[in-house]
Coordinates of C-alpha atoms and ligand atoms in Angstrom, one line a residue:
M1 CA -17.9 43.2 12.5
L2 CA -15.4 40.2 11.3
M3 CA -15.4 37.0 13.0
D4 CA -12.3 35.3 13.8
T5 CA -12.6 32.0 11.6
S6 CA -9.1 30.9 12.5
I7 CA -10.2 28.4 14.9
F8 CA -13.9 27.3 15.1
P9 CA -14.9 26.2 18.6
I10 CA -18.2 24.1 18.7
M11 CA -20.6 26.1 20.7
D12 CA -23.7 24.4 19.6
D13 CA -26.4 23.1 22.2
V14 CA -26.2 19.5 21.3
D15 CA -24.1 18.0 24.0
S16 CA -22.6 14.9 22.3
I17 CA -19.8 12.4 23.5
F18 CA -18.6 12.7 19.7
A19 CA -18.0 16.3 20.0
D20 CA -14.6 18.0 20.9
D21 CA -14.2 21.6 22.6
V22 CA -12.2 22.6 19.7
E23 CA -11.8 21.7 15.9
L24 CA -8.4 22.1 14.3
I25 CA -9.4 20.3 11.2
R26 CA -11.4 22.4 8.5
N27 CA -11.4 19.7 5.7
A28 CA -10.5 16.3 6.7
D29 CA -11.1 15.1 3.1
V30 CA -7.7 16.8 2.1
L31 CA -5.9 14.5 4.5
E32 CA -7.4 11.3 3.2
E33 CA -5.5 8.8 1.1
D34 CA -7.6 9.1 -1.9
Y35 CA -7.5 12.9 -2.1
T36 CA -5.7 14.2 -5.3
P37 CA -3.8 17.3 -4.7
D38 CA -4.5 20.2 -7.4
E39 CA -0.5 20.4 -7.7
I40 CA 1.9 18.0 -7.7
L41 CA 4.9 19.8 -6.0
C42 CA 8.5 19.1 -5.8
R43 CA 8.4 16.9 -8.7
D44 CA 9.3 19.0 -11.8
D45 CA 11.6 16.6 -13.4
V46 CA 9.7 13.4 -13.0
L47 CA 6.5 15.2 -14.3
Q48 CA 8.2 16.3 -17.3
Q49 CA 9.2 12.7 -17.9
Y50 CA 6.1 11.6 -17.3
T51 CA 3.9 13.9 -19.3
S52 CA 5.9 13.2 -22.4
V53 CA 4.8 9.3 -22.0
F54 CA 1.1 11.0 -22.5
K55 CA 1.9 13.2 -25.0
P56 CA 1.5 10.9 -27.9
I57 CA -2.2 10.1 -26.8
Y58 CA -3.1 14.0 -26.7
K59 CA -1.8 13.9 -30.1
G60 CA -3.8 11.1 -31.3
R61 CA -0.7 8.9 -31.9
P62 CA 0.0 5.3 -30.7
P63 CA 0.3 5.4 -26.8
Q64 CA 3.7 4.5 -25.1
N65 CA 4.2 2.0 -22.2
A66 CA 6.0 3.1 -19.0
F67 CA 7.1 1.6 -15.7
L68 CA 7.2 3.8 -12.6
Y69 CA 9.0 3.1 -9.7
G70 CA 10.2 4.5 -6.2
D71 CA 9.6 4.0 -2.5
T72 CA 6.5 3.9 -0.9
G73 CA 4.7 7.4 -0.6
V74 CA 6.8 9.1 -2.9
G75 CA 3.8 10.3 -5.3
K76 CA 3.6 7.6 -7.9
T77 CA 0.0 7.2 -7.5
A78 CA -0.8 10.8 -6.8
A79 CA 1.3 11.9 -10.0
T80 CA -0.6 9.3 -12.1
K81 CA -4.0 10.4 -10.9
Y82 CA -3.1 14.0 -11.7
L83 CA -1.9 13.3 -15.2
R84 CA -4.8 11.3 -16.1
E85 CA -7.2 14.0 -14.9
N86 CA -5.3 16.6 -17.0
L87 CA -5.1 14.3 -20.0
E88 CA -8.8 13.5 -20.0
R89 CA -9.8 17.1 -19.6
D90 CA -7.6 18.5 -22.2
I91 CA -8.7 15.8 -24.6
E92 CA -12.2 16.8 -24.1
R93 CA -11.3 20.6 -24.7
K94 CA -9.2 19.6 -28.0
N95 CA -12.3 17.4 -28.9
E96 CA -14.4 20.5 -29.0
Q97 CA -12.4 22.1 -32.0
L98 CA -12.1 18.9 -33.9
P99 CA -14.5 17.5 -36.5
E100 CA -16.3 14.3 -35.2
N101 CA -14.1 11.9 -37.3
E102 CA -11.0 13.5 -36.0
Q103 CA -11.6 13.3 -32.4
I104 CA -9.7 11.4 -29.7
T105 CA -11.1 8.6 -27.9
L106 CA -9.3 7.7 -24.8
N107 CA -10.4 4.9 -22.4
V108 CA -8.6 4.5 -19.1
V109 CA -8.7 1.3 -17.0
W110 CA -7.2 1.8 -13.5
I111 CA -6.5 -1.4 -11.8
N112 CA -4.9 -1.7 -8.4
C113 CA -3.4 -5.0 -8.4
E114 CA -3.4 -5.2 -4.5
N115 CA -7.2 -5.6 -4.4
F116 CA -6.9 -9.0 -6.0
T117 CA -4.8 -10.4 -3.3
T118 CA -6.9 -12.3 -0.8
G119 CA -5.5 -14.7 2.1
D120 CA -3.1 -17.2 0.4
H121 CA -4.4 -16.4 -3.1
K122 CA -1.9 -14.2 -4.7
T123 CA -2.9 -11.8 -7.3
S124 CA -1.7 -13.2 -10.7
S125 CA -1.8 -12.0 -14.5
Y126 CA -5.1 -14.4 -14.4
Q127 CA -6.9 -12.5 -11.7
V128 CA -5.8 -9.2 -13.0
A129 CA -7.0 -10.1 -16.4
V130 CA -10.3 -10.9 -14.7
G131 CA -10.2 -7.7 -12.9
I132 CA -9.7 -5.9 -16.2
V133 CA -12.8 -7.8 -18.2
N134 CA -15.1 -7.1 -14.9
R135 CA -14.0 -3.2 -15.2
L136 CA -15.3 -3.1 -18.8
R137 CA -18.5 -5.0 -18.3
D138 CA -21.6 -4.0 -16.4
K139 CA -22.7 -5.5 -13.1
G140 CA -24.9 -8.4 -14.3
N141 CA -22.2 -9.7 -17.1
R142 CA -19.1 -9.9 -14.5
I143 CA -17.1 -13.3 -14.6
T144 CA -15.6 -15.0 -11.7
G145 CA -12.2 -15.3 -10.7
T146 CA -12.1 -19.0 -10.8
G147 CA -13.4 -21.4 -13.2
Y148 CA -12.1 -20.3 -16.5
A149 CA -8.9 -21.7 -18.3
P150 CA -6.5 -18.8 -18.4
Q151 CA -6.2 -18.6 -22.0
D152 CA -10.2 -18.1 -21.9
V153 CA -9.8 -15.4 -19.7
Y154 CA -7.3 -13.6 -21.8
D155 CA -9.4 -14.2 -24.9
I156 CA -12.4 -12.5 -23.2
M157 CA -10.2 -9.9 -22.0
Y158 CA -8.8 -9.0 -25.6
E159 CA -12.5 -9.2 -27.2
E160 CA -13.7 -6.5 -24.4
L161 CA -10.8 -4.4 -25.2
D162 CA -11.3 -4.8 -28.9
D163 CA -14.8 -3.5 -28.4
L164 CA -13.7 -0.2 -27.4
E165 CA -12.4 2.6 -29.5
G166 CA -9.2 4.6 -30.0
T167 CA -6.7 4.4 -27.2
V168 CA -7.0 2.2 -24.2
L169 CA -4.6 3.2 -21.3
V170 CA -4.5 0.4 -18.9
I171 CA -2.8 1.7 -15.3
L172 CA -1.6 -1.3 -13.0
D173 CA -0.9 0.2 -9.7
E174 CA 1.1 -2.0 -7.5
V175 CA 1.7 -4.3 -10.2
D176 CA 4.4 -6.0 -8.0
K177 CA 1.6 -7.9 -6.4
I178 CA 1.4 -9.6 -9.8
G179 CA 4.0 -12.2 -8.8
N180 CA 6.2 -14.5 -11.1
D181 CA 3.7 -14.9 -13.8
D182 CA 4.2 -11.7 -15.9
T183 CA 2.3 -13.0 -19.2
L184 CA -0.1 -10.1 -18.8
L185 CA 2.7 -7.6 -18.6
Y186 CA 4.4 -9.0 -21.6
E187 CA 1.3 -9.4 -24.0
L188 CA -0.8 -6.7 -22.9
P189 CA 1.6 -3.9 -24.1
R190 CA 2.2 -5.9 -27.3
S191 CA -1.5 -6.8 -28.1
R192 CA -1.7 -5.1 -31.1
D193 CA 1.5 -6.6 -32.6
I194 CA 0.7 -10.1 -31.5
G195 CA -2.8 -9.7 -33.3
Y196 CA -4.9 -10.0 -30.2
V197 CA -6.6 -6.6 -30.7
E198 CA -7.3 -4.8 -34.0
N199 CA -9.5 -1.9 -33.3
V200 CA -7.7 -0.2 -30.3
R201 CA -4.3 0.8 -29.4
V202 CA -3.3 -0.5 -26.0
G203 CA -0.8 1.4 -23.7
V204 CA 0.4 0.0 -20.4
I205 CA 1.5 1.7 -17.4
G206 CA 2.9 -0.3 -14.4
I207 CA 3.6 1.0 -11.0
S208 CA 5.7 -0.5 -8.5
N209 CA 7.6 0.4 -5.0
D210 CA 9.1 -3.2 -5.2
Y211 CA 13.0 -2.9 -6.4
T212 CA 13.3 -6.7 -6.7
F213 CA 10.3 -7.0 -8.7
R214 CA 11.6 -4.6 -11.2
K215 CA 15.2 -6.6 -11.1
N216 CA 13.5 -9.9 -11.8
L217 CA 11.3 -8.8 -14.5
S218 CA 11.8 -10.9 -17.7
P219 CA 13.7 -9.5 -20.3
K220 CA 10.7 -9.7 -22.7
V221 CA 8.8 -7.5 -20.1
K222 CA 11.6 -5.2 -19.8
D223 CA 11.6 -4.7 -23.5
S224 CA 7.9 -4.0 -23.8
L225 CA 6.5 -2.6 -20.4
C226 CA 9.5 -0.6 -19.5
E227 CA 10.0 1.0 -22.8
T228 CA 10.2 4.1 -20.7
E229 CA 11.3 4.0 -17.1
I230 CA 10.7 6.6 -14.7
K231 CA 12.3 6.7 -11.2
F232 CA 10.5 8.6 -8.2
P233 CA 13.1 9.7 -5.6
A234 CA 12.6 9.8 -2.0
Y235 CA 11.5 13.4 -0.6
N236 CA 14.0 15.1 1.5
A237 CA 13.0 16.9 4.7
T238 CA 12.7 20.4 2.9
E239 CA 10.3 19.0 0.1
L240 CA 8.2 17.0 2.5
S241 CA 8.0 20.5 4.2
D242 CA 6.7 22.2 1.1
I243 CA 4.1 19.4 0.5
L244 CA 2.6 19.1 3.9
S245 CA 2.4 23.1 4.4
A246 CA 0.4 23.0 1.1
R247 CA -1.9 20.3 2.3
A248 CA -2.0 21.9 5.9
K249 CA -3.3 25.3 4.6
L250 CA -6.2 23.4 2.8
A251 CA -6.9 20.9 5.7
L252 CA -6.3 23.0 9.2
Y253 CA -7.7 26.2 10.5
E254 CA -5.2 29.0 10.4
G255 CA -3.6 29.3 13.7
A256 CA -4.1 25.6 14.5
Y257 CA -0.7 24.9 13.6
T258 CA 2.9 26.6 13.1
E259 CA 5.7 26.2 10.9
E260 CA 7.3 23.9 13.6
T261 CA 4.5 21.7 13.3
I262 CA 5.2 21.2 9.7
S263 CA 8.9 20.9 10.2
L264 CA 8.7 18.4 13.1
C265 CA 6.2 16.2 10.9
S266 CA 8.4 16.4 8.0
A267 CA 11.6 15.6 9.8
L268 CA 10.1 12.5 11.5
A269 CA 8.5 11.2 8.1
Y270 CA 12.0 12.0 6.6
Q271 CA 13.9 9.9 9.3
E272 CA 11.5 7.4 10.1
A273 CA 9.6 6.5 6.7
S274 CA 12.3 7.3 4.3
G275 CA 10.9 10.4 2.9
S276 CA 7.3 9.2 2.5
A277 CA 4.9 12.1 2.1
R278 CA 2.1 9.9 3.0
R279 CA 3.6 9.2 6.4
A280 CA 4.0 13.1 6.8
I281 CA 0.4 13.8 6.0
R282 CA -0.8 10.8 8.4
L283 CA 1.2 12.2 11.2
L284 CA -0.3 15.7 10.6
R285 CA -3.9 14.3 10.7
R286 CA -3.1 12.2 13.8
S287 CA -1.5 14.9 15.4
A288 CA -4.5 17.3 14.9
E289 CA -6.7 14.9 16.0
I290 CA -5.0 14.3 19.1
A291 CA -4.8 18.2 19.8
E292 CA -8.6 18.2 19.2
E293 CA -9.0 15.5 21.9
N294 CA -7.0 17.1 24.3
G295 CA -8.9 20.5 23.9
S296 CA -5.8 22.2 22.8
E297 CA -6.4 25.0 19.9
Q298 CA -2.9 24.3 18.4
V299 CA -1.0 21.1 17.5
E300 CA 1.9 21.0 20.0
E301 CA 5.3 18.9 20.0
S302 CA 3.7 16.4 22.4
H303 CA 0.7 15.9 20.1
I304 CA 3.0 15.2 17.4
R305 CA 5.1 12.8 19.3
Q306 CA 2.2 10.9 20.4
A307 CA 0.9 10.7 16.8
D308 CA 4.2 9.1 15.7
K309 CA 3.9 6.6 18.5
D310 CA 0.5 5.7 17.4
L311 CA 1.6 5.3 13.8
E312 CA 4.5 3.1 14.7
Y313 CA 2.2 0.8 16.4
G314 CA 0.0 0.7 13.5
N315 CA 2.9 0.1 11.2
I316 CA 4.2 -2.9 13.3
V317 CA 0.8 -4.4 13.2
E318 CA 0.3 -4.0 9.3
S319 CA 3.7 -5.7 8.9
I320 CA 2.8 -8.7 11.2
V321 CA -0.5 -9.0 9.2
D322 CA 1.6 -9.4 6.0
Q323 CA 3.2 -12.4 7.3
D324 CA 2.6 -16.0 6.2
D325 CA 0.5 -18.2 8.5
E326 CA 3.3 -20.4 9.7
K327 CA 4.9 -17.1 10.7
L328 CA 1.5 -16.1 12.5
Y329 CA 1.3 -19.0 14.4
I330 CA 4.8 -18.8 15.6
L331 CA 4.2 -15.2 17.0
K332 CA 1.0 -16.5 18.6
A333 CA 2.9 -19.2 20.3
L334 CA 5.2 -16.4 21.5
A335 CA 2.3 -14.2 22.7
H336 CA 1.2 -17.1 24.8
L337 CA 4.5 -18.2 26.1
D338 CA 5.3 -14.4 27.0
K339 CA 1.9 -13.7 28.6
A340 CA 2.4 -17.0 30.9
G341 CA 6.0 -15.5 31.8
L342 CA 7.8 -18.3 29.7
T343 CA 10.0 -16.2 27.4
P344 CA 12.8 -16.0 26.5
A345 CA 12.0 -19.7 25.5
R346 CA 14.1 -22.4 23.5
T347 CA 13.4 -23.4 20.2
R348 CA 11.8 -26.9 21.4
T349 CA 9.6 -25.0 23.9
I350 CA 8.5 -22.6 21.3
H351 CA 7.9 -25.5 19.0
A352 CA 5.8 -27.3 21.4
A353 CA 3.8 -24.1 22.0
Y354 CA 3.4 -23.7 18.3
S355 CA 2.4 -27.2 17.7
R356 CA -0.8 -26.6 20.2
V357 CA -1.2 -23.2 18.1
V358 CA -1.4 -25.1 15.0
H359 CA -3.8 -27.8 16.4
S360 CA -6.2 -25.3 17.9
Y361 CA -7.0 -24.3 14.1
N362 CA -6.8 -27.8 12.7
T363 CA -10.5 -28.1 12.4
T364 CA -10.6 -25.1 10.1
T365 CA -7.3 -25.4 8.2
G366 CA -6.7 -29.1 8.4
K367 CA -3.0 -28.1 8.7
D368 CA -0.3 -30.1 10.8
P369 CA 2.7 -28.4 12.6
L370 CA 5.9 -28.3 10.7
T371 CA 8.9 -30.2 12.4
Q372 CA 11.0 -28.2 14.6
R373 CA 13.5 -27.6 12.0
G374 CA 10.8 -26.6 9.7
M375 CA 9.5 -24.1 12.1
F376 CA 13.1 -23.0 13.0
N377 CA 13.6 -21.7 9.1
H378 CA 10.5 -19.4 9.9
L379 CA 11.5 -18.4 13.1
S380 CA 14.9 -17.2 12.1
K381 CA 12.9 -15.3 9.3
L382 CA 10.8 -13.6 12.1
V383 CA 14.5 -12.8 13.8
M384 CA 15.7 -11.2 10.3
F385 CA 12.7 -9.1 10.0
G386 CA 13.0 -7.7 13.6
F387 CA 9.8 -9.1 15.3
V388 CA 12.1 -11.6 17.4
N389 CA 15.3 -11.4 19.4
T390 CA 17.5 -14.1 19.9
I391 CA 19.8 -14.7 23.2
D392 CA 22.8 -16.6 22.5
H393 CA 23.9 -18.7 25.2
N394 CA 27.3 -20.0 24.7
K395 CA 28.9 -21.8 27.8
G396 CA 32.5 -22.7 26.0
V397 CA 33.7 -26.0 25.3
G398 CA 31.8 -28.5 27.2
G399 CA 29.3 -26.3 28.7
G400 CA 26.9 -26.4 25.5
Q401 CA 25.3 -23.7 23.5
W402 CA 21.7 -22.9 23.1
N403 CA 19.6 -20.1 21.8
E404 CA 16.4 -18.3 23.6
H405 CA 13.8 -16.2 21.7
E406 CA 11.7 -13.4 22.8
F407 CA 9.8 -10.6 21.3
S408 CA 12.0 -7.5 19.9
D409 CA 10.7 -4.2 21.5
D410 CA 8.8 -3.5 18.8
V411 CA 6.3 -6.2 19.3
N412 CA 4.0 -7.6 22.1
P413 CA 1.0 -10.0 22.6
Q414 CA -1.6 -7.2 21.8
K415 CA 0.0 -6.4 18.5
V416 CA -0.1 -9.9 17.6
K417 CA -3.7 -10.3 18.5
D418 CA -4.8 -7.1 16.6
A419 CA -2.8 -8.6 13.6
F420 CA -4.8 -11.6 13.7
E421 CA -8.2 -9.5 14.1
D422 CA -6.9 -7.5 11.0
R423 CA -6.6 -10.6 9.1
N424 CA -10.1 -11.8 10.1
L425 CA -8.5 -15.0 11.9
E426 CA -10.1 -15.9 15.2
W427 CA -7.9 -15.6 18.2
L428 CA -8.2 -19.1 20.1
D429 CA -6.9 -19.3 23.4
V430 CA -4.1 -21.8 24.0
D431 CA -3.0 -23.2 27.1
V432 CA 0.7 -23.3 27.5
R433 CA 1.3 -24.0 31.1
G434 CA 3.5 -26.9 31.8
I435 CA 5.2 -26.9 28.5
K436 CA 8.4 -25.8 29.6
E437 CA 10.2 -28.4 31.7
Ligands
ATP4 N1 4.5 15.8 -4.8 C1 3.7 15.6 -4.2 N2 2.5 16.9 -3.9 C2 1.8 16.8 -3.1 N3 1.2 15.6 -2.7 C3 1.9 14.3 -2.6 C4 3.2 14.6 -3.7 N4 3.7 13.4 -3.8 C5 3.1 12.7 -2.6 N5 1.8 13.2 -2.2 C6 0.8 12.7 -1.4 O1 1.4 11.8 -0.5 C7 0.6 10.7 -0.1 C8 1.3 9.5 -0.8 O2 1.7 9.6 -2.2 P1 1.2 8.2 -3.3 O3 0.0 7.7 -2.8 O4 1.3 8.9 -4.5 O5 2.3 7.5 -2.9 P2 3.0 6.2 -3.9 O6 4.5 6.6 -4.4 O7 2.1 5.7 -4.7 O8 3.4 5.1 -2.8 P3 3.1 3.6 -2.8 O9 4.1 2.8 -3.4 O10 3.1 3.2 -1.4 O11 1.6 3.3 -3.4 C9 -0.5 11.1 -1.2 O12 -1.7 11.6 -0.1 C10 -0.3 12.1 -2.0 O13 -1.4 12.9 -2.6
MG5 MG1 0.7 4.2 -5.0

């Protein structure tokens, strides 16, 4: 007798609070961020261009440099991982046919530049160089991110690179996090020409979703790193459906979803996240989880709508987390005022609350509050970013004009609190009663 495996109900005897009555997800790994798909779909043109960048390496010729750019979630990292794996596999195969002295040696150093940003310390060329050194050294021999003169770090890095053989491909993902100092981006691709290395040939791939960064690269970097530029366009709803459909087949039990599931998730990711495949995949995962929590044997529209709301919530919190300290303090001041029923509030009221917030952290930060004008500049940015709304009061000639501020519909005190938690900042209670005259 054939068993119906399309849905796998949990019937075991263990009665656990962690179990759901039905399971729709067959393989959760496939929905994870670091999963590399076997096939990169809907990217034929881009892949063709990108493959040509790697061809010289396969042929044992000097490597090329390339700069990849495009919005978030459009497959830049996925395509790079995919081609890297293919290149390494094919070189291994080719080497099996070649005499030892003709074999190709490829070393890949993959650095995610985001990992070097901590709190106020932005990633810099220096820290990425430290990262490259440590990637090439064993645990006991690593260097720290402080305490070396920049030139020393670069020297150590080139020594480490030169100790390798053949081709070194350095992949700098999220390279925009490197900030204004693009020394590394200029020098690394030219390291052999400049004479920093003799034994190896270095190729660099830079990946970014920040268009301003690309525009502002110095002409020197454009000349070296951007030898080949590859643009990853956003996906349309049909392409998202194709990608999501392939993923769903591997991740979910047959019968746990329908074509409508795929098209709704794709349509929402297209409308709300400008064609991000990441968003579509996350939406599918969250929808399936909600369906499981509800004991439903299939993902329904209501589950997808709920999942979409959950993700929006996470996005807002994430973008609050990205703000600088002054803006976080202002948002916290607004959170206290909001809770005390004191919003919308005038700028001077917000400034008084903000000052109390800054003082409450003073023992750890040593920081004093900005002047009202200084704070107002940050507040205006928060309005511009859509976190805060301004209410304009204009009583005409002689009646005066003033502004009041409150959270926009997207923000509430809980989200600000969650963002503080994500940033590992303690949430100190601040009393704002009596602050408004
Ligand atoms: N063409 C594709 N085929 C299959 N899966 C894809 C494709 N494009 C993107 N994905 C999947 O979508 C998710 C996001 O893609 P990826 O991480 O490559 O985005 P990205 O362009 O690097 O974005 P970011 O700029 O935010 O880093 C990943 O899970 C990836 O596997
Ligand atoms: Mg990426």
